mmCIF file of C-alpha atoms in Angstrom:
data_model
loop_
_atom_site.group_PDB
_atom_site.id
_atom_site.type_symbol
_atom_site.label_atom_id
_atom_site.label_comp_id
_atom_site.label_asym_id
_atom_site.label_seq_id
_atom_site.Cartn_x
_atom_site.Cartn_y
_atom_site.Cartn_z
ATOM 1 C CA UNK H 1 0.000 0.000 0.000
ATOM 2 C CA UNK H 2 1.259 3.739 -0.689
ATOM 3 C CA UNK H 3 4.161 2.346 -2.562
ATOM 4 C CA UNK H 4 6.394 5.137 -3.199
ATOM 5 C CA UNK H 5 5.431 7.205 -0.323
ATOM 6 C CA UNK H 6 6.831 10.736 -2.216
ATOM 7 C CA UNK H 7 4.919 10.102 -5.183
ATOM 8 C CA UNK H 8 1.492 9.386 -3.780
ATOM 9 C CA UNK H 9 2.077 12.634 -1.255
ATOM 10 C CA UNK H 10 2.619 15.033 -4.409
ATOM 11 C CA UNK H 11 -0.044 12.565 -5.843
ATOM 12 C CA UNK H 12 -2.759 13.759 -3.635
ATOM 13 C CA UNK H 13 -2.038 17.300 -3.465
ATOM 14 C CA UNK H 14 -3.060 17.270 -7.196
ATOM 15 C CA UNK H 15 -6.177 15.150 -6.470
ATOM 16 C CA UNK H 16 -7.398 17.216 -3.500
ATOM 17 C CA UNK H 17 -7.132 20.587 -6.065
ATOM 18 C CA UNK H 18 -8.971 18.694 -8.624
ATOM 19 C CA UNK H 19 -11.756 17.647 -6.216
ATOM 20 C CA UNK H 20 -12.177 21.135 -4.858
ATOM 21 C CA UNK H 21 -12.963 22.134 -8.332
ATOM 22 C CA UNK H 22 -15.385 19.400 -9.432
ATOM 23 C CA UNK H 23 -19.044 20.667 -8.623
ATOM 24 C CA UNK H 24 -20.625 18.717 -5.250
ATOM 25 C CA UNK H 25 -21.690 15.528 -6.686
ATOM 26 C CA UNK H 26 -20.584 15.295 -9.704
ATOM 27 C CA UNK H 27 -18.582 11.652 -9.934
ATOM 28 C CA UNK H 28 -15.178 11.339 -9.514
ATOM 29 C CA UNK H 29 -13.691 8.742 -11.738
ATOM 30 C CA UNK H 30 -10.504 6.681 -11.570
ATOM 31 C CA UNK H 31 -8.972 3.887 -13.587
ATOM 32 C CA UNK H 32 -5.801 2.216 -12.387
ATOM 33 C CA UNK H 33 -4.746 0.128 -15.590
ATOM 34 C CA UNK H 34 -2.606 -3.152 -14.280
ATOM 35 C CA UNK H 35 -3.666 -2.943 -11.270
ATOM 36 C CA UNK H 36 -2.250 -6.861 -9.940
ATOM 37 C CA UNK H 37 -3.385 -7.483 -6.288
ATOM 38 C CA UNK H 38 -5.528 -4.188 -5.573
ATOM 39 C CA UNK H 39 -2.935 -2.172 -3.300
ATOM 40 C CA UNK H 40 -2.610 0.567 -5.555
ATOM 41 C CA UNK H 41 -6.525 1.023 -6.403
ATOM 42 C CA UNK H 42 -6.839 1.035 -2.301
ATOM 43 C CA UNK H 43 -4.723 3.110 -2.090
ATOM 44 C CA UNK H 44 -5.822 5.835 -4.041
ATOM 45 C CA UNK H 45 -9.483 4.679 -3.020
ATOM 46 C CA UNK H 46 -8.190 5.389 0.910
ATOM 47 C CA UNK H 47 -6.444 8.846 -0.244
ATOM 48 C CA UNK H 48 -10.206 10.369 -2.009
ATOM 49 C CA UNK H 49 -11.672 9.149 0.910
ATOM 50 C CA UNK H 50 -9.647 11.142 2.832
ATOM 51 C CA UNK H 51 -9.443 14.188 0.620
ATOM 52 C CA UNK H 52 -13.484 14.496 0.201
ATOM 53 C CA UNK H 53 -14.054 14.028 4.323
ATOM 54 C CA UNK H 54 -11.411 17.207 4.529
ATOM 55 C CA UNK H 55 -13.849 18.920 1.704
ATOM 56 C CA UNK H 56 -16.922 18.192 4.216
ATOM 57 C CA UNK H 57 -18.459 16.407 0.617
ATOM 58 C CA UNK H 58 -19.732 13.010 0.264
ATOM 59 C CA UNK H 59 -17.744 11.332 -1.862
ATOM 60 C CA UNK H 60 -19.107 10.202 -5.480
ATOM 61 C CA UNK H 61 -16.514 7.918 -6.464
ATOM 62 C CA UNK H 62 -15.990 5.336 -9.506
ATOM 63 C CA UNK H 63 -12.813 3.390 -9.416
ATOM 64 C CA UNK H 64 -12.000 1.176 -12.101
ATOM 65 C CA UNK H 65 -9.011 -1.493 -11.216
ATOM 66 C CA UNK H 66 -8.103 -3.869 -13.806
ATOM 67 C CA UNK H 67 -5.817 -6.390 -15.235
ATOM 68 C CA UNK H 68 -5.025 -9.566 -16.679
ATOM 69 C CA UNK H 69 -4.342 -11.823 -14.022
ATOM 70 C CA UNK H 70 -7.442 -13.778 -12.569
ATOM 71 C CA UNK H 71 -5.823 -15.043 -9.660
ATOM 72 C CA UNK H 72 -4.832 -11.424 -8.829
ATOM 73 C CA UNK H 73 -7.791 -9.942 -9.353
ATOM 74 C CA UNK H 74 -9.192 -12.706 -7.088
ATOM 75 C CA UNK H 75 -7.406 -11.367 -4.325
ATOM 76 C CA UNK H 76 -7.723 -7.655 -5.266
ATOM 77 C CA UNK H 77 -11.799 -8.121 -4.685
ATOM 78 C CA UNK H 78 -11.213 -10.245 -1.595
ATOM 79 C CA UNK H 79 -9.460 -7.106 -0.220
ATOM 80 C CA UNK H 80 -7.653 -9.738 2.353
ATOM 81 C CA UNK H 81 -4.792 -9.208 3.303
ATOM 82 C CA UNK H 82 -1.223 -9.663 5.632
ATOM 83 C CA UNK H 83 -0.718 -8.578 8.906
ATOM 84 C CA UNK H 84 2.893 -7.209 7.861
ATOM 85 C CA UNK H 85 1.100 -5.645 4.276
ATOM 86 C CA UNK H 86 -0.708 -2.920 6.143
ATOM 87 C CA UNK H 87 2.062 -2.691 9.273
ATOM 88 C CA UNK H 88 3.348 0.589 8.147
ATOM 89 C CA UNK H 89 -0.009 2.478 7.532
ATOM 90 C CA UNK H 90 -1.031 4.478 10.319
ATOM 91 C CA UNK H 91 -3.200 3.233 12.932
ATOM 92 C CA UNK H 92 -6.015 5.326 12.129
ATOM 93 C CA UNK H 93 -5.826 4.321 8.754
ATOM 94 C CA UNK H 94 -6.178 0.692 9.158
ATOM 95 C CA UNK H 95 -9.293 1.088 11.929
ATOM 96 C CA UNK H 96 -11.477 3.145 9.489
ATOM 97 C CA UNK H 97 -10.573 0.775 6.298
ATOM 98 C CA UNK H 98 -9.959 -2.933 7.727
ATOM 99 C CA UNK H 99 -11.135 -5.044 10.141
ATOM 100 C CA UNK H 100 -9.509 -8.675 11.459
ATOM 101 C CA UNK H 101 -10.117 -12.002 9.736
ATOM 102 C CA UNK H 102 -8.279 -14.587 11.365
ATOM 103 C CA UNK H 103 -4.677 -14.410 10.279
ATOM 104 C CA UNK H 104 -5.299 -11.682 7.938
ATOM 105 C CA UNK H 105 -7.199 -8.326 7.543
ATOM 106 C CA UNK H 106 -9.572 -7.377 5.214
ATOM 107 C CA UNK H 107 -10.694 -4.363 3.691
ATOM 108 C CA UNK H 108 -14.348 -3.794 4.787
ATOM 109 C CA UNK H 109 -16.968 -4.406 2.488
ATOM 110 C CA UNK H 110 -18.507 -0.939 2.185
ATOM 111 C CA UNK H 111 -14.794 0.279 1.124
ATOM 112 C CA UNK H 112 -14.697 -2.806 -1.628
ATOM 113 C CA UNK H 113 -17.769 -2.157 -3.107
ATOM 114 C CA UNK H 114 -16.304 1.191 -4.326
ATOM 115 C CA UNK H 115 -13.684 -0.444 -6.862
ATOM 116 C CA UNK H 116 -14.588 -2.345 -9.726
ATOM 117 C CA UNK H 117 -12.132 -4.932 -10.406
ATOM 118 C CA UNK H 118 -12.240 -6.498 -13.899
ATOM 119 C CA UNK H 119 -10.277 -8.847 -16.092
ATOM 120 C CA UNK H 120 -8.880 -5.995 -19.302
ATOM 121 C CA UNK H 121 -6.409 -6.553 -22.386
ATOM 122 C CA UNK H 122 -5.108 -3.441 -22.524
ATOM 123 C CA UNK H 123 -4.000 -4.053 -25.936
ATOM 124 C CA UNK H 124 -7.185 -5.352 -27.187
ATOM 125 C CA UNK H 125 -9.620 -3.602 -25.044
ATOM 126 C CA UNK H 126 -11.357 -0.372 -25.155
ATOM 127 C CA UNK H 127 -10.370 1.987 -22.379
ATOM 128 C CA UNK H 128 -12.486 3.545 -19.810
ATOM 129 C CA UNK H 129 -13.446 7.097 -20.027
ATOM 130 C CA UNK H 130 -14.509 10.672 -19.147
ATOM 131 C CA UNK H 131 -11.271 10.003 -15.720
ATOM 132 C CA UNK H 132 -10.157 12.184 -13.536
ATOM 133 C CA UNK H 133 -7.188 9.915 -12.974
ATOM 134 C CA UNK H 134 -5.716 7.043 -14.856
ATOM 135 C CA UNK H 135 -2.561 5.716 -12.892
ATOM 136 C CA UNK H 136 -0.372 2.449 -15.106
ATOM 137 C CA UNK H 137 2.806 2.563 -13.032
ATOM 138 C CA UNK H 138 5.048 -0.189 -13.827
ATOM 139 C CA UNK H 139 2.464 -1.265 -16.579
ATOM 140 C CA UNK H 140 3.794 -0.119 -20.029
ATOM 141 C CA UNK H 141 7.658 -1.213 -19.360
ATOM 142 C CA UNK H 142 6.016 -4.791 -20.258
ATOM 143 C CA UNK H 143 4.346 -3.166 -23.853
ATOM 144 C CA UNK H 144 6.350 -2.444 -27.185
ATOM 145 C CA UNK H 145 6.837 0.889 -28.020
ATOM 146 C CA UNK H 146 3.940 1.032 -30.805
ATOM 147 C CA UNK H 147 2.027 -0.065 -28.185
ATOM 148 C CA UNK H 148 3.160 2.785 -25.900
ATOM 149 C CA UNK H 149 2.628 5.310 -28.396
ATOM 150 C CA UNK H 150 -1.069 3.879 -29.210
ATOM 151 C CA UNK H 151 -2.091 4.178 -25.668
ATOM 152 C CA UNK H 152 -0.765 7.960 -25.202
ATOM 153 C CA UNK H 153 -4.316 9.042 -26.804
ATOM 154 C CA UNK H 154 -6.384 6.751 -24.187
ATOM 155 C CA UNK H 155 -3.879 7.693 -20.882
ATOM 156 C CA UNK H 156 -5.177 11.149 -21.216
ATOM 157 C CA UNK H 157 -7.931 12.896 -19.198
ATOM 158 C CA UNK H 158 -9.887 15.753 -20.062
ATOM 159 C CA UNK H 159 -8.647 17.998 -16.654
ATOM 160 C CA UNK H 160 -7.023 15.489 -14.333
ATOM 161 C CA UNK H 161 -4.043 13.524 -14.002
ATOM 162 C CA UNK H 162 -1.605 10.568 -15.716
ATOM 163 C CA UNK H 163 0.097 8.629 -13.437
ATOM 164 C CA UNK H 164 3.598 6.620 -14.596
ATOM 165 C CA UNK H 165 6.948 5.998 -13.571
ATOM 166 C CA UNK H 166 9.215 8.973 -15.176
ATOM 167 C CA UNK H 167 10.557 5.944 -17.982
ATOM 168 C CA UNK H 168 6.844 4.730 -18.511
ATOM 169 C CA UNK H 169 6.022 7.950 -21.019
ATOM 170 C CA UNK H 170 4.254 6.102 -23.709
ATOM 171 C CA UNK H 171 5.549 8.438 -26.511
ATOM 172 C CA UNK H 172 9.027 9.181 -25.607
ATOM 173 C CA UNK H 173 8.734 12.207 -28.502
ATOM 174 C CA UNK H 174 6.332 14.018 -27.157
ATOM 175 C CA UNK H 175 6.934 15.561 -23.627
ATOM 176 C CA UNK H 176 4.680 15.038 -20.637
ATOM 177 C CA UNK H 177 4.042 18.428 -18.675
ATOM 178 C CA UNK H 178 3.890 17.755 -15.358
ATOM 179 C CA UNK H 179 3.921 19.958 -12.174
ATOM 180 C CA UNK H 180 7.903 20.318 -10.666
ATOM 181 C CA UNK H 181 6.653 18.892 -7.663
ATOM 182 C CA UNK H 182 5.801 15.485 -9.105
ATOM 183 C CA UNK H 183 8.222 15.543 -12.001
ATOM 184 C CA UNK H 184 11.020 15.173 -9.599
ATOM 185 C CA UNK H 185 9.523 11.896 -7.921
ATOM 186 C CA UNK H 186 10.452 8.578 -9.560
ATOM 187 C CA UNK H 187 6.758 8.407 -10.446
ATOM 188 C CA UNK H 188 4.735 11.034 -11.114
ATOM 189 C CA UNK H 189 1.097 12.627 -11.938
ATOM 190 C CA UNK H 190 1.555 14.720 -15.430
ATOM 191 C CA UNK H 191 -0.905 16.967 -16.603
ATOM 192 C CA UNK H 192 -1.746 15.504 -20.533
ATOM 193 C CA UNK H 193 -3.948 18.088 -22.781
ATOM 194 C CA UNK H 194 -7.404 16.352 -23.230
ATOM 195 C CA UNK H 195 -8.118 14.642 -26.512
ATOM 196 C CA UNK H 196 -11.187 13.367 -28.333
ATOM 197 C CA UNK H 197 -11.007 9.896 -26.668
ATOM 198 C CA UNK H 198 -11.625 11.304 -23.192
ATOM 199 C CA UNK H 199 -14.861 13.091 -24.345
#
């Protein structure tokens, strides 16, 4: 969880802005492209959480996690997991968004039903749309680079944020603006221009 502690810190400074901005109750929506056992999509799911209780809004949230791997996704939806996995989150954190179940914890169910975790090709599949945030850390490294440069037309949002590591730029010719705070991070959020695909 919170992998890359930086990164999700200058993360969520851009999220909170872009939540203050949306109009109350209009939905916020998230993909997280690759997203294996479901850490990542919780994590981001725990940080909105967060940001919208600071607004005083309730939050309107649709998180799409996907990825290839059934067994993974298995798990992701389960939301159980180690002891040791969620040792270094703070204490507050893990009362509000787990509870015990035997040997492991488990995210509670009113928190899971949030995410939507399904089985995508990102090569063959059509993308999800109209985001606020699409995050595919350590998720294009596995592509070729006309695949890259395919995707750099879905990865973009129409006034949010692209997450990737800084060597995960899907089209390595044209830059990827991002704000100096997050640029610097070995992953980052970078602000895309919106295209027709987002629309």
């Amino acid at each position: 969880f919170f992998r890359d502690t930086a990164a999700f810190e200058a993360l969520k400074s851009q999220l909170e802005e872009i939540a203050a901005r949306k109009p109350a109750g209009e939905e916020f929506r998230v993909w997280v492209a690759g997203c294996a056992t479901g850490e990542e999509a919780y994590s981001i799911l725990f940080s909105l959480l967060s940001i919208f209780k600071r607004l005083g809004r309730e939050p309107n949230l649709k998180i799409f996690a996907s990825d290839l791997d059934q067994e993974a996704l298995a798990q992701a939806r389960s939301g159980l997991y180690d002891e040791a996995d969620v040792a270094d989150l703070p204490a507050e954190m893990r009362d509000t968004y787990f509870v015990a179940n035997g040997r492991f914890v488990e995210v509670r169910k009113s928190v899971r039903e949030m995410i939507v975790f399904a089985r995508q090709d990102l090569v063959q599949s059509p993308p999800f749309v109209r985001l606020d945030l699409v995050t595919c850390r350590n998720v294009l490294i596995y592509l070729s680079q006309n695949c890259k440069a395919g995707f750099s037309k879905f990865f973009t949002t129409p006034c949010g944020l692209t997450e990737f590591f800084t060597s995960e730029n899907p089209n390595p010719r044209r830059p990827i603006f991002s704000p100096p705070s997050i640029a610097r991070r070995k992953s980052f959020a970078a602000w895309i221009p919106c295209t027709e695909a987002c629309r």
